[in-house]
């Protein structure tokens, strides 16, 4: 069953349930989502797993040169990222994550928590298990999820046109097969190579500087003439000399 089909069936079931119960969902209130549902408004000073879940989804709105820590603590950087997320999607930019912000996130995500324009399958053409890399399978998959939310922010900023991922997670075997670097971030699941069209590789690399990617390699960097590589390594390394980076 496709995800869309599953979602349609879920919608029908929910509609039937709502009709039988005599209850109609009110628009504008936070609605349950198959992936994750926030149960409280979050703002500066809050901490917890629900803040972590929020941070994963707004980390792509880290601002120029920024990289948001996904640490479960709602500080100034999280407030700023939430404000940028709200501005990007036409919401009142108060830096407080309440029902309107959560509703927008629900609208942007699938039931497996991936943003609507990217899939786990897209971020892993190596194997189906996410195993065999430099980290555990669950960590690799979690890293890929974070990358996808950053890509979603990048995609939106570039006018909601498609972005083409040509390589994501790689096991050691897959990395060796494509001649990847020994310590490649692809082994960690947090890297994505992007192909050109409709955006140029330089456009992708330049715009990525605003979306939380500590690693950006593109045209001008050895071996990157035909793709732009993005990742979230621990400290910044950007190199795409043909793009002025
Ligand atoms: Zn790469």
PDB file of C-alpha atoms and ligand atoms in Angstrom:
ATOM      1  CA  UNK A   1       0.000   0.000   0.000  1.00  0.00           C
ATOM      2  CA  UNK A   2       1.378   3.387  -0.883  1.00  0.00           C
ATOM      3  CA  UNK A   3       1.694   6.054   1.754  1.00  0.00           C
ATOM      4  CA  UNK A   4      -0.861   8.196  -0.057  1.00  0.00           C
ATOM      5  CA  UNK A   5      -3.330   5.329  -0.132  1.00  0.00           C
ATOM      6  CA  UNK A   6      -2.753   4.689   3.557  1.00  0.00           C
ATOM      7  CA  UNK A   7      -3.274   8.341   4.254  1.00  0.00           C
ATOM      8  CA  UNK A   8      -6.490   8.441   2.223  1.00  0.00           C
ATOM      9  CA  UNK A   9      -7.863   5.430   4.091  1.00  0.00           C
ATOM     10  CA  UNK A  10      -6.882   7.011   7.395  1.00  0.00           C
ATOM     11  CA  UNK A  11      -8.670  10.204   6.378  1.00  0.00           C
ATOM     12  CA  UNK A  12     -11.821   8.273   5.486  1.00  0.00           C
ATOM     13  CA  UNK A  13     -11.729   6.365   8.765  1.00  0.00           C
ATOM     14  CA  UNK A  14     -11.270   9.594  10.682  1.00  0.00           C
ATOM     15  CA  UNK A  15     -14.127  11.209   8.767  1.00  0.00           C
ATOM     16  CA  UNK A  16     -16.423   8.290   9.571  1.00  0.00           C
ATOM     17  CA  UNK A  17     -15.378   8.390  13.215  1.00  0.00           C
ATOM     18  CA  UNK A  18     -15.981  12.131  13.356  1.00  0.00           C
ATOM     19  CA  UNK A  19     -19.412  11.737  11.746  1.00  0.00           C
ATOM     20  CA  UNK A  20     -20.478   8.924  14.080  1.00  0.00           C
ATOM     21  CA  UNK A  21     -19.301  10.868  17.080  1.00  0.00           C
ATOM     22  CA  UNK A  22     -21.110  13.972  15.914  1.00  0.00           C
ATOM     23  CA  UNK A  23     -17.845  15.846  16.110  1.00  0.00           C
ATOM     24  CA  UNK A  24     -16.319  17.840  13.309  1.00  0.00           C
ATOM     25  CA  UNK A  25     -12.696  18.828  13.500  1.00  0.00           C
ATOM     26  CA  UNK A  26     -12.303  22.547  13.907  1.00  0.00           C
ATOM     27  CA  UNK A  27      -9.925  24.190  11.514  1.00  0.00           C
ATOM     28  CA  UNK A  28      -7.101  26.158  13.045  1.00  0.00           C
ATOM     29  CA  UNK A  29      -6.527  23.793  15.929  1.00  0.00           C
ATOM     30  CA  UNK A  30      -3.635  21.388  16.106  1.00  0.00           C
ATOM     31  CA  UNK A  31      -4.685  18.040  14.706  1.00  0.00           C
ATOM     32  CA  UNK A  32      -3.264  14.645  15.446  1.00  0.00           C
ATOM     33  CA  UNK A  33      -0.726  13.417  12.973  1.00  0.00           C
ATOM     34  CA  UNK A  34       0.399   9.899  12.194  1.00  0.00           C
ATOM     35  CA  UNK A  35       3.984  10.826  12.929  1.00  0.00           C
ATOM     36  CA  UNK A  36       4.086  13.010  16.011  1.00  0.00           C
ATOM     37  CA  UNK A  37       1.650  15.261  17.829  1.00  0.00           C
ATOM     38  CA  UNK A  38       2.636  18.133  20.069  1.00  0.00           C
ATOM     39  CA  UNK A  39       0.519  18.529  23.184  1.00  0.00           C
ATOM     40  CA  UNK A  40       1.651  21.947  24.372  1.00  0.00           C
ATOM     41  CA  UNK A  41       2.764  25.294  23.049  1.00  0.00           C
ATOM     42  CA  UNK A  42       6.540  25.628  23.127  1.00  0.00           C
ATOM     43  CA  UNK A  43       8.539  28.791  23.623  1.00  0.00           C
ATOM     44  CA  UNK A  44      11.848  30.064  24.942  1.00  0.00           C
ATOM     45  CA  UNK A  45      12.919  28.218  28.089  1.00  0.00           C
ATOM     46  CA  UNK A  46      11.035  25.021  27.296  1.00  0.00           C
ATOM     47  CA  UNK A  47      12.878  21.733  27.214  1.00  0.00           C
ATOM     48  CA  UNK A  48      12.096  18.136  26.444  1.00  0.00           C
ATOM     49  CA  UNK A  49      11.584  15.585  23.731  1.00  0.00           C
ATOM     50  CA  UNK A  50       8.877  17.699  22.119  1.00  0.00           C
ATOM     51  CA  UNK A  51      11.392  20.532  21.711  1.00  0.00           C
ATOM     52  CA  UNK A  52      13.773  18.079  20.042  1.00  0.00           C
ATOM     53  CA  UNK A  53      11.033  17.054  17.619  1.00  0.00           C
ATOM     54  CA  UNK A  54      10.402  20.712  16.819  1.00  0.00           C
ATOM     55  CA  UNK A  55      14.104  21.438  16.349  1.00  0.00           C
ATOM     56  CA  UNK A  56      14.470  18.611  13.832  1.00  0.00           C
ATOM     57  CA  UNK A  57      11.745  20.238  11.737  1.00  0.00           C
ATOM     58  CA  UNK A  58      12.935  23.846  11.912  1.00  0.00           C
ATOM     59  CA  UNK A  59      16.690  23.170  11.707  1.00  0.00           C
ATOM     60  CA  UNK A  60      16.575  24.010   8.011  1.00  0.00           C
ATOM     61  CA  UNK A  61      15.684  27.561   8.988  1.00  0.00           C
ATOM     62  CA  UNK A  62      18.911  28.191  10.865  1.00  0.00           C
ATOM     63  CA  UNK A  63      19.676  31.363   8.928  1.00  0.00           C
ATOM     64  CA  UNK A  64      22.830  32.457   7.112  1.00  0.00           C
ATOM     65  CA  UNK A  65      25.740  30.315   8.262  1.00  0.00           C
ATOM     66  CA  UNK A  66      23.759  28.950  11.175  1.00  0.00           C
ATOM     67  CA  UNK A  67      23.430  25.375  12.378  1.00  0.00           C
ATOM     68  CA  UNK A  68      20.736  24.736  14.972  1.00  0.00           C
ATOM     69  CA  UNK A  69      21.648  22.367  17.809  1.00  0.00           C
ATOM     70  CA  UNK A  70      19.046  19.622  18.165  1.00  0.00           C
ATOM     71  CA  UNK A  71      19.376  19.410  21.933  1.00  0.00           C
ATOM     72  CA  UNK A  72      15.871  19.640  23.347  1.00  0.00           C
ATOM     73  CA  UNK A  73      16.485  23.099  24.832  1.00  0.00           C
ATOM     74  CA  UNK A  74      14.417  25.975  23.413  1.00  0.00           C
ATOM     75  CA  UNK A  75      16.882  28.861  23.441  1.00  0.00           C
ATOM     76  CA  UNK A  76      17.459  31.971  21.310  1.00  0.00           C
ATOM     77  CA  UNK A  77      18.594  29.988  18.249  1.00  0.00           C
ATOM     78  CA  UNK A  78      15.440  27.877  18.332  1.00  0.00           C
ATOM     79  CA  UNK A  79      13.306  30.995  18.735  1.00  0.00           C
ATOM     80  CA  UNK A  80      15.040  32.522  15.708  1.00  0.00           C
ATOM     81  CA  UNK A  81      14.622  29.360  13.654  1.00  0.00           C
ATOM     82  CA  UNK A  82      10.926  29.158  14.517  1.00  0.00           C
ATOM     83  CA  UNK A  83      10.531  32.797  13.482  1.00  0.00           C
ATOM     84  CA  UNK A  84      12.176  32.092  10.131  1.00  0.00           C
ATOM     85  CA  UNK A  85       9.992  29.016   9.651  1.00  0.00           C
ATOM     86  CA  UNK A  86       6.891  31.081  10.432  1.00  0.00           C
ATOM     87  CA  UNK A  87       7.948  33.841   8.034  1.00  0.00           C
ATOM     88  CA  UNK A  88       8.742  31.322   5.289  1.00  0.00           C
ATOM     89  CA  UNK A  89       5.232  29.914   5.486  1.00  0.00           C
ATOM     90  CA  UNK A  90       3.288  33.136   5.980  1.00  0.00           C
ATOM     91  CA  UNK A  91       2.540  32.726   9.681  1.00  0.00           C
ATOM     92  CA  UNK A  92       2.791  35.400  12.365  1.00  0.00           C
ATOM     93  CA  UNK A  93       6.483  35.345  13.291  1.00  0.00           C
ATOM     94  CA  UNK A  94       6.514  35.392  17.095  1.00  0.00           C
ATOM     95  CA  UNK A  95       9.055  32.628  17.672  1.00  0.00           C
ATOM     96  CA  UNK A  96       6.512  30.683  19.717  1.00  0.00           C
ATOM     97  CA  UNK A  97       5.539  27.242  18.472  1.00  0.00           C
ATOM     98  CA  UNK A  98       1.788  26.986  18.976  1.00  0.00           C
ATOM     99  CA  UNK A  99      -1.151  25.444  17.106  1.00  0.00           C
ATOM    100  CA  UNK A 100      -0.653  27.410  13.861  1.00  0.00           C
ATOM    101  CA  UNK A 101       3.016  26.430  13.681  1.00  0.00           C
ATOM    102  CA  UNK A 102       2.290  22.795  14.498  1.00  0.00           C
ATOM    103  CA  UNK A 103      -0.522  22.686  11.935  1.00  0.00           C
ATOM    104  CA  UNK A 104       1.918  23.874   9.289  1.00  0.00           C
ATOM    105  CA  UNK A 105       4.412  21.187  10.313  1.00  0.00           C
ATOM    106  CA  UNK A 106       1.666  18.535  10.187  1.00  0.00           C
ATOM    107  CA  UNK A 107       0.814  19.699   6.683  1.00  0.00           C
ATOM    108  CA  UNK A 108       4.463  19.403   5.690  1.00  0.00           C
ATOM    109  CA  UNK A 109       5.095  15.881   6.951  1.00  0.00           C
ATOM    110  CA  UNK A 110       4.146  12.357   6.075  1.00  0.00           C
ATOM    111  CA  UNK A 111       3.116   9.736   8.600  1.00  0.00           C
ATOM    112  CA  UNK A 112       6.683   8.416   8.774  1.00  0.00           C
ATOM    113  CA  UNK A 113       7.873  11.891   9.843  1.00  0.00           C
ATOM    114  CA  UNK A 114       9.616  12.672   6.572  1.00  0.00           C
ATOM    115  CA  UNK A 115       8.845  16.026   4.972  1.00  0.00           C
ATOM    116  CA  UNK A 116       6.335  15.654   2.142  1.00  0.00           C
ATOM    117  CA  UNK A 117       8.790  16.217  -0.700  1.00  0.00           C
ATOM    118  CA  UNK A 118      11.428  13.678   0.387  1.00  0.00           C
ATOM    119  CA  UNK A 119      11.423   9.992   1.310  1.00  0.00           C
ATOM    120  CA  UNK A 120      13.660   7.587   3.169  1.00  0.00           C
ATOM    121  CA  UNK A 121      13.962   5.601  -0.063  1.00  0.00           C
ATOM    122  CA  UNK A 122      15.297   8.671  -1.839  1.00  0.00           C
ATOM    123  CA  UNK A 123      17.954   9.142   0.846  1.00  0.00           C
ATOM    124  CA  UNK A 124      19.046   5.521   0.721  1.00  0.00           C
ATOM    125  CA  UNK A 125      19.533   3.783  -2.592  1.00  0.00           C
ATOM    126  CA  UNK A 126      22.293   1.646  -1.043  1.00  0.00           C
ATOM    127  CA  UNK A 127      20.372  -0.949   0.964  1.00  0.00           C
ATOM    128  CA  UNK A 128      17.039  -1.327   2.727  1.00  0.00           C
ATOM    129  CA  UNK A 129      18.399  -1.673   6.251  1.00  0.00           C
ATOM    130  CA  UNK A 130      20.532   1.441   6.777  1.00  0.00           C
ATOM    131  CA  UNK A 131      23.198  -0.908   8.175  1.00  0.00           C
ATOM    132  CA  UNK A 132      26.882  -1.177   7.331  1.00  0.00           C
ATOM    133  CA  UNK A 133      27.832   2.470   7.642  1.00  0.00           C
ATOM    134  CA  UNK A 134      29.878   4.311  10.241  1.00  0.00           C
ATOM    135  CA  UNK A 135      27.002   4.473  12.731  1.00  0.00           C
ATOM    136  CA  UNK A 136      24.115   2.224  13.748  1.00  0.00           C
ATOM    137  CA  UNK A 137      21.270   1.800  11.307  1.00  0.00           C
ATOM    138  CA  UNK A 138      18.895   3.746  13.537  1.00  0.00           C
ATOM    139  CA  UNK A 139      21.336   6.652  13.832  1.00  0.00           C
ATOM    140  CA  UNK A 140      21.936   6.709  10.081  1.00  0.00           C
ATOM    141  CA  UNK A 141      18.202   6.808   9.436  1.00  0.00           C
ATOM    142  CA  UNK A 142      17.659   9.525  12.063  1.00  0.00           C
ATOM    143  CA  UNK A 143      20.448  11.567  10.479  1.00  0.00           C
ATOM    144  CA  UNK A 144      18.815  11.200   7.079  1.00  0.00           C
ATOM    145  CA  UNK A 145      15.549  12.488   8.527  1.00  0.00           C
ATOM    146  CA  UNK A 146      17.314  15.615   9.760  1.00  0.00           C
ATOM    147  CA  UNK A 147      18.872  16.109   6.359  1.00  0.00           C
ATOM    148  CA  UNK A 148      15.476  15.808   4.684  1.00  0.00           C
ATOM    149  CA  UNK A 149      13.989  18.586   6.826  1.00  0.00           C
ATOM    150  CA  UNK A 150      16.866  20.835   5.843  1.00  0.00           C
ATOM    151  CA  UNK A 151      16.321  19.925   2.214  1.00  0.00           C
ATOM    152  CA  UNK A 152      12.626  20.744   2.596  1.00  0.00           C
ATOM    153  CA  UNK A 153      13.552  24.236   3.818  1.00  0.00           C
ATOM    154  CA  UNK A 154      16.027  24.625   0.956  1.00  0.00           C
ATOM    155  CA  UNK A 155      13.429  23.468  -1.552  1.00  0.00           C
ATOM    156  CA  UNK A 156      10.854  25.931  -0.247  1.00  0.00           C
ATOM    157  CA  UNK A 157      13.343  28.808  -0.316  1.00  0.00           C
ATOM    158  CA  UNK A 158      14.135  27.992  -3.942  1.00  0.00           C
ATOM    159  CA  UNK A 159      10.533  28.450  -4.990  1.00  0.00           C
ATOM    160  CA  UNK A 160       9.125  24.986  -4.238  1.00  0.00           C
ATOM    161  CA  UNK A 161      10.670  23.459  -7.313  1.00  0.00           C
ATOM    162  CA  UNK A 162      11.923  19.868  -7.112  1.00  0.00           C
ATOM    163  CA  UNK A 163      15.376  19.031  -5.761  1.00  0.00           C
ATOM    164  CA  UNK A 164      17.011  15.873  -7.045  1.00  0.00           C
ATOM    165  CA  UNK A 165      18.906  13.717  -4.538  1.00  0.00           C
ATOM    166  CA  UNK A 166      21.439  11.528  -6.337  1.00  0.00           C
ATOM    167  CA  UNK A 167      23.071   9.880  -3.302  1.00  0.00           C
ATOM    168  CA  UNK A 168      22.344   9.711   0.421  1.00  0.00           C
ATOM    169  CA  UNK A 169      23.236   7.035   2.964  1.00  0.00           C
ATOM    170  CA  UNK A 170      25.984   4.610   1.971  1.00  0.00           C
ATOM    171  CA  UNK A 171      27.270   1.488   3.725  1.00  0.00           C
ATOM    172  CA  UNK A 172      31.029   1.025   3.555  1.00  0.00           C
ATOM    173  CA  UNK A 173      30.471  -1.325   0.610  1.00  0.00           C
ATOM    174  CA  UNK A 174      28.329   1.201  -1.259  1.00  0.00           C
ATOM    175  CA  UNK A 175      30.759   4.013  -0.479  1.00  0.00           C
ATOM    176  CA  UNK A 176      33.706   1.978  -1.749  1.00  0.00           C
ATOM    177  CA  UNK A 177      31.785   1.065  -4.893  1.00  0.00           C
ATOM    178  CA  UNK A 178      31.300   4.712  -5.861  1.00  0.00           C
ATOM    179  CA  UNK A 179      34.787   5.757  -4.782  1.00  0.00           C
ATOM    180  CA  UNK A 180      33.583   7.831  -1.848  1.00  0.00           C
ATOM    181  CA  UNK A 181      36.019   9.399   0.617  1.00  0.00           C
ATOM    182  CA  UNK A 182      37.116   7.189   3.525  1.00  0.00           C
ATOM    183  CA  UNK A 183      35.420   9.327   6.180  1.00  0.00           C
ATOM    184  CA  UNK A 184      32.504  10.348   3.972  1.00  0.00           C
ATOM    185  CA  UNK A 185      29.466  11.774   5.739  1.00  0.00           C
ATOM    186  CA  UNK A 186      27.422   9.486   3.497  1.00  0.00           C
ATOM    187  CA  UNK A 187      28.521   6.692   5.867  1.00  0.00           C
ATOM    188  CA  UNK A 188      26.680   8.541   8.650  1.00  0.00           C
ATOM    189  CA  UNK A 189      23.483   9.026   6.688  1.00  0.00           C
ATOM    190  CA  UNK A 190      23.556  12.782   7.034  1.00  0.00           C
ATOM    191  CA  UNK A 191      24.839  13.652   3.564  1.00  0.00           C
ATOM    192  CA  UNK A 192      22.899  14.282   0.391  1.00  0.00           C
ATOM    193  CA  UNK A 193      24.300  14.788  -3.072  1.00  0.00           C
ATOM    194  CA  UNK A 194      22.137  16.960  -5.286  1.00  0.00           C
ATOM    195  CA  UNK A 195      22.013  16.953  -9.060  1.00  0.00           C
ATOM    196  CA  UNK A 196      21.323  19.985 -11.203  1.00  0.00           C
ATOM    197  CA  UNK A 197      17.937  20.877 -12.652  1.00  0.00           C
ATOM    198  CA  UNK A 198      15.949  22.972 -12.316  1.00  0.00           C
ATOM    199  CA  UNK A 199      18.524  24.715 -10.114  1.00  0.00           C
ATOM    200  CA  UNK A 200      22.199  24.945 -11.005  1.00  0.00           C
ATOM    201  CA  UNK A 201      24.678  23.210  -8.706  1.00  0.00           C
ATOM    202  CA  UNK A 202      26.008  26.616  -7.647  1.00  0.00           C
ATOM    203  CA  UNK A 203      22.520  27.917  -6.866  1.00  0.00           C
ATOM    204  CA  UNK A 204      21.981  24.885  -4.626  1.00  0.00           C
ATOM    205  CA  UNK A 205      25.343  25.326  -2.890  1.00  0.00           C
ATOM    206  CA  UNK A 206      24.839  29.047  -2.370  1.00  0.00           C
ATOM    207  CA  UNK A 207      21.321  28.736  -1.000  1.00  0.00           C
ATOM    208  CA  UNK A 208      22.286  25.789   1.234  1.00  0.00           C
ATOM    209  CA  UNK A 209      24.369  28.206   3.327  1.00  0.00           C
ATOM    210  CA  UNK A 210      21.088  29.444   4.842  1.00  0.00           C
ATOM    211  CA  UNK A 211      19.675  26.060   5.772  1.00  0.00           C
ATOM    212  CA  UNK A 212      21.831  24.526   8.473  1.00  0.00           C
ATOM    213  CA  UNK A 213      24.379  22.586   6.438  1.00  0.00           C
ATOM    214  CA  UNK A 214      27.849  22.641   7.992  1.00  0.00           C
ATOM    215  CA  UNK A 215      29.211  20.700   5.027  1.00  0.00           C
ATOM    216  CA  UNK A 216      28.837  22.121   1.516  1.00  0.00           C
ATOM    217  CA  UNK A 217      30.997  20.854  -1.355  1.00  0.00           C
ATOM    218  CA  UNK A 218      30.296  21.834  -4.933  1.00  0.00           C
ATOM    219  CA  UNK A 219      31.800  22.789  -8.289  1.00  0.00           C
ATOM    220  CA  UNK A 220      35.436  23.744  -7.879  1.00  0.00           C
ATOM    221  CA  UNK A 221      36.007  21.228  -5.095  1.00  0.00           C
ATOM    222  CA  UNK A 222      37.739  18.069  -6.369  1.00  0.00           C
ATOM    223  CA  UNK A 223      35.305  15.429  -7.547  1.00  0.00           C
ATOM    224  CA  UNK A 224      32.270  17.694  -7.255  1.00  0.00           C
ATOM    225  CA  UNK A 225      31.848  18.989 -10.782  1.00  0.00           C
ATOM    226  CA  UNK A 226      28.617  17.076 -11.292  1.00  0.00           C
ATOM    227  CA  UNK A 227      26.874  17.385  -7.943  1.00  0.00           C
ATOM    228  CA  UNK A 228      26.574  19.536  -4.858  1.00  0.00           C
ATOM    229  CA  UNK A 229      27.202  17.674  -1.611  1.00  0.00           C
ATOM    230  CA  UNK A 230      25.513  18.761   1.634  1.00  0.00           C
ATOM    231  CA  UNK A 231      25.880  17.324   5.120  1.00  0.00           C
ATOM    232  CA  UNK A 232      25.747  18.274   8.787  1.00  0.00           C
ATOM    233  CA  UNK A 233      29.253  17.501  10.017  1.00  0.00           C
ATOM    234  CA  UNK A 234      30.254  18.927  13.420  1.00  0.00           C
ATOM    235  CA  UNK A 235      32.044  22.038  12.198  1.00  0.00           C
ATOM    236  CA  UNK A 236      31.729  24.078   9.065  1.00  0.00           C
ATOM    237  CA  UNK A 237      33.562  23.130   5.896  1.00  0.00           C
ATOM    238  CA  UNK A 238      32.314  24.838   2.754  1.00  0.00           C
ATOM    239  CA  UNK A 239      34.140  24.633  -0.548  1.00  0.00           C
ATOM    240  CA  UNK A 240      32.766  25.318  -4.006  1.00  0.00           C
ATOM    241  CA  UNK A 241      35.262  27.740  -5.508  1.00  0.00           C
ATOM    242  CA  UNK A 242      33.562  27.800  -8.898  1.00  0.00           C
ATOM    243  CA  UNK A 243      30.487  29.140  -7.079  1.00  0.00           C
ATOM    244  CA  UNK A 244      32.331  31.765  -5.046  1.00  0.00           C
ATOM    245  CA  UNK A 245      32.186  29.609  -1.908  1.00  0.00           C
TER     246      UNK A 245
HETATM  247 ZN1  LIG B   1      28.469  13.544  -1.282  1.00  0.00          ZN
END
